[in-house]
Coordinates of C-alpha atoms in Angstrom, one line a residue:
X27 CA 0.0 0.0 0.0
X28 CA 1.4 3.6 -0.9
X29 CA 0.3 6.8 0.5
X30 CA 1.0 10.0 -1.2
X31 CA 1.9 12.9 1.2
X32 CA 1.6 16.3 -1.4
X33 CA 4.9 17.8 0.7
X34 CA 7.8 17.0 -1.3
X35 CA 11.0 15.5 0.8
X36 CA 12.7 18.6 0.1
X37 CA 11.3 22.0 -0.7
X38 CA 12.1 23.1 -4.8
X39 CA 12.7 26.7 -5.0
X40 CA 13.5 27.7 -8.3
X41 CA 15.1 31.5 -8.9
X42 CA 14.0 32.0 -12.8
X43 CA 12.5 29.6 -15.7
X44 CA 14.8 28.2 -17.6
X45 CA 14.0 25.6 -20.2
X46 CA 17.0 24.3 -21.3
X47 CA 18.3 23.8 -17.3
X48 CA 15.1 22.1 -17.4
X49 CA 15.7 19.6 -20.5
X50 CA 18.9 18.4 -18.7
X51 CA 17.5 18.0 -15.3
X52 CA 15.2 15.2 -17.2
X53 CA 18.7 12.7 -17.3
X54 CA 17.6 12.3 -13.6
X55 CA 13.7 11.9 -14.3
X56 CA 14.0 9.5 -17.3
X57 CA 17.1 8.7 -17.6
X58 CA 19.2 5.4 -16.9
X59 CA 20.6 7.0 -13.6
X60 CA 17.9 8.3 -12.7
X61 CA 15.0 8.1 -9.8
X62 CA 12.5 6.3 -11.2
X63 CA 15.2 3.4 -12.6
X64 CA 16.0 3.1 -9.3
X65 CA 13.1 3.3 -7.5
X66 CA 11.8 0.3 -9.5
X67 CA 15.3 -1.6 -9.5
X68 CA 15.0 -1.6 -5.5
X69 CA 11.0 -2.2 -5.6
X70 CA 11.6 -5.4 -8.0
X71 CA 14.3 -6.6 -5.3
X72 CA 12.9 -6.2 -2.4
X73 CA 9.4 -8.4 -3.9
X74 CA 11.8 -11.1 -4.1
X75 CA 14.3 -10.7 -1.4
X76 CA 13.6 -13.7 1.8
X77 CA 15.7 -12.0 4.0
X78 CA 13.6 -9.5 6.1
X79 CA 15.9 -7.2 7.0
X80 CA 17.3 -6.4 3.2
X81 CA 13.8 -6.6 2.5
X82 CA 12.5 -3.8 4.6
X83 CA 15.8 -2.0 3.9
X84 CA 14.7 -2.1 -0.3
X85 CA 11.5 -1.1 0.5
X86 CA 12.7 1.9 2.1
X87 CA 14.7 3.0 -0.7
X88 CA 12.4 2.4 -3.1
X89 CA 10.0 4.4 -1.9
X90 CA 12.3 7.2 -0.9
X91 CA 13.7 7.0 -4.7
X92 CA 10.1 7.9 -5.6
X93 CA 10.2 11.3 -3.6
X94 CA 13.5 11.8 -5.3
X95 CA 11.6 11.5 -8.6
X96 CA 9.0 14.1 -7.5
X97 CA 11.2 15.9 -6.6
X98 CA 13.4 16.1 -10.0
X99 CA 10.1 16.4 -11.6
X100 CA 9.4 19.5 -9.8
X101 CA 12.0 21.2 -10.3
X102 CA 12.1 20.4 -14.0
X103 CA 8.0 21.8 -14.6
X104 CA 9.1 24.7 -12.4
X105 CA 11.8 25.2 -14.3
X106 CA 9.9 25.3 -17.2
X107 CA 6.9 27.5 -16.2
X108 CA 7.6 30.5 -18.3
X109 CA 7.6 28.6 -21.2
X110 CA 4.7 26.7 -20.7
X111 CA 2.3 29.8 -20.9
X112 CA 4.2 31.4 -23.5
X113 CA 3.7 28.1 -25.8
X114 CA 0.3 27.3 -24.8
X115 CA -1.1 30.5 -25.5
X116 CA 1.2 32.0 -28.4
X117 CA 2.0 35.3 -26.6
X118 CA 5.3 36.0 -28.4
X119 CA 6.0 36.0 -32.1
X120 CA 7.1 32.3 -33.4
X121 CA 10.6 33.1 -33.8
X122 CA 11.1 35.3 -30.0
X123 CA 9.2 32.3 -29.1
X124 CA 11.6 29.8 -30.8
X125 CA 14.8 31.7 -29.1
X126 CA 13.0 31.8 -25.7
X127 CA 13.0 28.2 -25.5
X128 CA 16.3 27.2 -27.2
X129 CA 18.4 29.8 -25.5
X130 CA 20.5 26.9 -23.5
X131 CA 21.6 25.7 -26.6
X132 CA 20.1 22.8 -26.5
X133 CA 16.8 20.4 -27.6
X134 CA 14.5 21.9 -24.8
X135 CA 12.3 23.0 -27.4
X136 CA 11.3 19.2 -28.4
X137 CA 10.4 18.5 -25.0
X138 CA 8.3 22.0 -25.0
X139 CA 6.6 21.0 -27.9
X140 CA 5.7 17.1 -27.3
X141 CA 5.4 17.0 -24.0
X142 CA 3.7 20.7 -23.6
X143 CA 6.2 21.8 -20.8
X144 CA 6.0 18.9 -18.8
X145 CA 8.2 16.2 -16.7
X146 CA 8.5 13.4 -19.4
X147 CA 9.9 10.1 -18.7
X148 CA 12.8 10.9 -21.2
X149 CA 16.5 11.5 -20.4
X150 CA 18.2 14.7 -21.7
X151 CA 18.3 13.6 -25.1
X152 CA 14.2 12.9 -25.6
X153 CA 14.9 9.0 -25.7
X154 CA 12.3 7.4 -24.0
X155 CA 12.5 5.7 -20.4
X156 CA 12.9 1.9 -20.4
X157 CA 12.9 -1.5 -18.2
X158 CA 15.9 -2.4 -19.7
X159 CA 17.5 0.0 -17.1
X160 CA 16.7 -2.4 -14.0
X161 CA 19.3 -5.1 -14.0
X162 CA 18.0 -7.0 -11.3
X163 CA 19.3 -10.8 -11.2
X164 CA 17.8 -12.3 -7.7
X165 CA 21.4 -12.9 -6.8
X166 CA 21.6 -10.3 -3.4
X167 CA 25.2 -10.0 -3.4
X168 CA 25.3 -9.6 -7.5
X169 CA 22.2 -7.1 -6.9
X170 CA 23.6 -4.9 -4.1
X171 CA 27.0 -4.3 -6.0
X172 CA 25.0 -3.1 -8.9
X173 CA 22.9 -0.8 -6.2
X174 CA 26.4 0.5 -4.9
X175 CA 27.5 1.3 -8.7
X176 CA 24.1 2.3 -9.6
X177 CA 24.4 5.4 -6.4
X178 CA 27.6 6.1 -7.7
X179 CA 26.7 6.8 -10.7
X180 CA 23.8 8.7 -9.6
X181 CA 25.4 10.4 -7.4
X182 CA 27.9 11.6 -11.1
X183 CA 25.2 13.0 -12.7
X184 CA 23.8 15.0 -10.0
X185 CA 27.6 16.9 -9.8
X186 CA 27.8 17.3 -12.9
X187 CA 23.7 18.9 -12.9
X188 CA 24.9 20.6 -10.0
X189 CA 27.8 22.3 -12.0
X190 CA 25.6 23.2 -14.9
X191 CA 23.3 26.0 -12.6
X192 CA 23.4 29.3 -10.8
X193 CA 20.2 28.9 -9.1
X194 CA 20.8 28.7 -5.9
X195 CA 17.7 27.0 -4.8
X196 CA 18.1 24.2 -7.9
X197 CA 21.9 23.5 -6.2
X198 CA 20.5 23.2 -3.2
X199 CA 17.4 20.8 -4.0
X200 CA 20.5 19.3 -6.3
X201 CA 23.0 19.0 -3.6
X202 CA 20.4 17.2 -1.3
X203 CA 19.5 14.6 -3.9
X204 CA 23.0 13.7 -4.4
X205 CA 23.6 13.1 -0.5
X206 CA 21.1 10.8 -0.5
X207 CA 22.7 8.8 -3.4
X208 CA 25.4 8.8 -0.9
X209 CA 23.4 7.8 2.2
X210 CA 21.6 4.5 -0.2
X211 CA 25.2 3.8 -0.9
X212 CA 26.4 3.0 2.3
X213 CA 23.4 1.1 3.6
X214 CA 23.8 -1.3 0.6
X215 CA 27.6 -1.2 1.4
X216 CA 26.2 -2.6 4.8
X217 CA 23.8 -4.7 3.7
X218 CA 26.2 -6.2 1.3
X219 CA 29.3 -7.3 3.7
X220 CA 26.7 -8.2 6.7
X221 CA 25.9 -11.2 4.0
X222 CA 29.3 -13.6 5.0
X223 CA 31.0 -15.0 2.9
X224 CA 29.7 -12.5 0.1
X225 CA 32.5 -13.1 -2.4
X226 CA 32.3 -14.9 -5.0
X227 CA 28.5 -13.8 -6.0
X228 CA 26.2 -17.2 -6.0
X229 CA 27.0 -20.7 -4.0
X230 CA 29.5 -22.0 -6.2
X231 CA 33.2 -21.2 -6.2
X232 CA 35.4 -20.9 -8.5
X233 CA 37.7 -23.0 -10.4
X234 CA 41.0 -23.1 -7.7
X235 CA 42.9 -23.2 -11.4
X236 CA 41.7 -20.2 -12.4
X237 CA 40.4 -18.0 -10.1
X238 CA 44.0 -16.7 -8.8
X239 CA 45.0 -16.1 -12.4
X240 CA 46.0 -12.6 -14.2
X241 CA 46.5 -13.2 -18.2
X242 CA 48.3 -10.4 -19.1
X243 CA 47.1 -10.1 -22.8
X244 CA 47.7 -6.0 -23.3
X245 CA 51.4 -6.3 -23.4
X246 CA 54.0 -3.3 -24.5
X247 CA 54.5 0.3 -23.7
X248 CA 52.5 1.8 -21.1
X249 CA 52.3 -1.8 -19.3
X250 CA 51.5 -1.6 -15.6
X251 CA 51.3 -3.5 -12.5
X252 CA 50.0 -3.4 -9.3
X253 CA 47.2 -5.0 -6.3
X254 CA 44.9 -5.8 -8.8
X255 CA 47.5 -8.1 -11.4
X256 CA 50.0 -8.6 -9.2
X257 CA 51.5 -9.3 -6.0
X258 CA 50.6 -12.8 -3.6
X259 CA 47.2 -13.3 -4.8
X260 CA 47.9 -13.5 -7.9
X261 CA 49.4 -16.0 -10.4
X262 CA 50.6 -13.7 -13.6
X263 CA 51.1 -14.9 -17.1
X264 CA 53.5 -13.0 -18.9
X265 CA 54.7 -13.0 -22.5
X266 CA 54.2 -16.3 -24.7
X267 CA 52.8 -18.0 -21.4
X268 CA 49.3 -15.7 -21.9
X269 CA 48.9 -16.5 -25.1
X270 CA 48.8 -20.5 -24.0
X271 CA 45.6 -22.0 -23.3
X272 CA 45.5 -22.0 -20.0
X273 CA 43.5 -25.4 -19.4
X274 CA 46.3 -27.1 -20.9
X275 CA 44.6 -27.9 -24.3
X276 CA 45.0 -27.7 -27.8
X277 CA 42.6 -24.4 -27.8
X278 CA 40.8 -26.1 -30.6
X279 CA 36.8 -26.1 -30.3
X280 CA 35.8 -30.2 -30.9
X281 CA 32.6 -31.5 -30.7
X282 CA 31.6 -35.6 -31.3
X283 CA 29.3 -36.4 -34.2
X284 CA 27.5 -39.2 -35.0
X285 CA 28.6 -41.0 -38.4
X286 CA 25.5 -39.7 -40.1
X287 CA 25.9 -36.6 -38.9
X288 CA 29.1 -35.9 -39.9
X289 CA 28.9 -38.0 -43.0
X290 CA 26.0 -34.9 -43.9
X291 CA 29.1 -32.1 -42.7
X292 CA 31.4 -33.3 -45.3
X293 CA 29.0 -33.4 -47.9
X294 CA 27.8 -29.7 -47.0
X295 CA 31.3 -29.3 -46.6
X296 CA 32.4 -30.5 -50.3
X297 CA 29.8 -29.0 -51.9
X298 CA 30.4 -25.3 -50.8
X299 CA 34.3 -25.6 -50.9
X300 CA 36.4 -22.6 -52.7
X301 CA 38.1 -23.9 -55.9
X302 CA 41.9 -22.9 -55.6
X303 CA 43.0 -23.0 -59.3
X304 CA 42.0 -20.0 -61.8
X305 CA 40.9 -16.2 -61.2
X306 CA 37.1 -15.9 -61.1
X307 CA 35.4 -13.1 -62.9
X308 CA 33.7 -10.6 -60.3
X309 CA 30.8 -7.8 -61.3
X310 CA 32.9 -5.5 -59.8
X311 CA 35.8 -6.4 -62.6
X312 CA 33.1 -5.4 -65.3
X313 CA 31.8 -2.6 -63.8
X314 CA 35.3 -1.0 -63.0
X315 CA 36.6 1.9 -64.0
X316 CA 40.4 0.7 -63.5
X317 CA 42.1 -0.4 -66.8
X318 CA 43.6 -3.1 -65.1
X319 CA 40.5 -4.4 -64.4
X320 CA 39.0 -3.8 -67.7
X321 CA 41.6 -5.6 -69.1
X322 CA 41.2 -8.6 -67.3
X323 CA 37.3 -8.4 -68.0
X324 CA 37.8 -7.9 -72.1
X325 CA 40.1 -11.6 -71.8
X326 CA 38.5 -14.4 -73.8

């Protein structure tokens, strides 16, 4: 059950209209990083989660990441106010109109136009919100590592939005958004090391062969090392030694076929085999312009 309190989480005060602030502010409204892909990444988790306590924790966030999209929404209809009479009613001449709306620089006037002013589910560039955001996989320490990158990121854009405005009350509505992101990435930090053992992701462990091994396969200038390729916990391959299978195999792909089917193979095989003896004659040889070509194409 959802209750909707008409209070935003944090107040919106917007100095002056501004459409194209407004048309970038949607990255966070429809956008990959933004609340509402969030707010339905956590919601689809937490239906599925067993564990109560992550459980309750997901819902939480969820349904905080929804205030965070009315929030973003809100400032992004606020921010578009003056335009929104201006269009709607035709009080300017269509091309002080046109500059009013474009004077960012950017597509605001596309989002004017179809959407009438509004708070599309659209990023920044007018392309449409999408599912294929949530990357949910029912694995809770897969999931919460793709909630801590999923903050971070969010946490990105909202700098970078931050950087883009004067407005003084966007910043701050701005600045408290992106402390949350910072807040939702600690508590699934927690969440994610109170799971123990946590690492590897899923029940079953890695091959003992493998799982210590560092193929070094981008070799020459600019080559580096360190913690993460080598050192004790690792097992480095270096030189001609990368570029060996590392099973100990051929590193040919074999499979084991029946008689009939492989008797079909070689016939399929025969029958679309490349002749090696003679120079075919190509279209592109008759068509060509080059007399080399030409020549060839006149032989008899």
């Amino acid at each position: 059950m959802f209750a909707h309190n008409k209070r935003l989480q944090y107040t919106v005060r917007v100095a002056a209209p501004n459409p194209g602030l407004a048309n970038l502010m949607l990255e966070q409204f429809g956008g990959p990083q933004g609340e509402l892909a969030a707010a339905c990444r956590y919601f689809t988790q937490a239906l599925a989660e067993d564990d109560p306590g992550r459980k309750d924790m997901l819902f939480d966030i969820a349904t905080e990441e929804l205030s965070h999209l009315e929030v973003i929404g809100n400032i992004v209809v606020m921010l578009n106010k003056g335009a929104k009479g201006k269009l709607a009613e035709g009080v300017e001449e269509e091309g002080l109109l046109y500059k009013d709306i474009t004077a960012a620089g950017n597509d605001s006037h596309v989002t004017q136009v179809l959407y009438g002013a509004g708070a599309p589910l659209v990023n920044s560039a007018g392309v449409p919100w999408s599912a294929a955001y949530i990357d949910t996989i029912g694995e809770p320490t897969a999931d919460l590592r793709s909630n801590i990158a999923a903050e971070a990121r969010a946490k990105i854009v909202y700098e970078r939005l931050i950087n883009l405005t004067d407005d003084p009350g966007v910043k701050e509505a701005l600045g408290f958004l992106m402390t949350r992101e910072i807040a939702h990435q600690k508590s699934f930090e927690k969440a994610l090391y109170a799971i123990r053992p946590n690492f590897p992701p899923g029940k079953m462990p890695g091959d003992p062969r493998f799982s210590r091994v560092y193929v070094n396969l981008s070799q020459g200038l600019g080559e580096q090392t360190g913690p993460w390729n080598d050192g004790k916990q690792w097992e480095r391959l270096d030189g001609a030694d990368a570029l060996t299978p590392v099973d100990g195999g051929d590193g040919q792909a074999s499979v084991e076929l029946s008689a009939d089917e492989q008797a079909v193979l070689d016939q399929m095989a025969a029958r679309t085999a490349s002749a090696q003896d003679g120079e075919p004659l190509t279209g592109a040889e008759l068509g060509s312009s080059d007399p080399e070509m030409n020549l060839k194409a006149k032989k008899p």
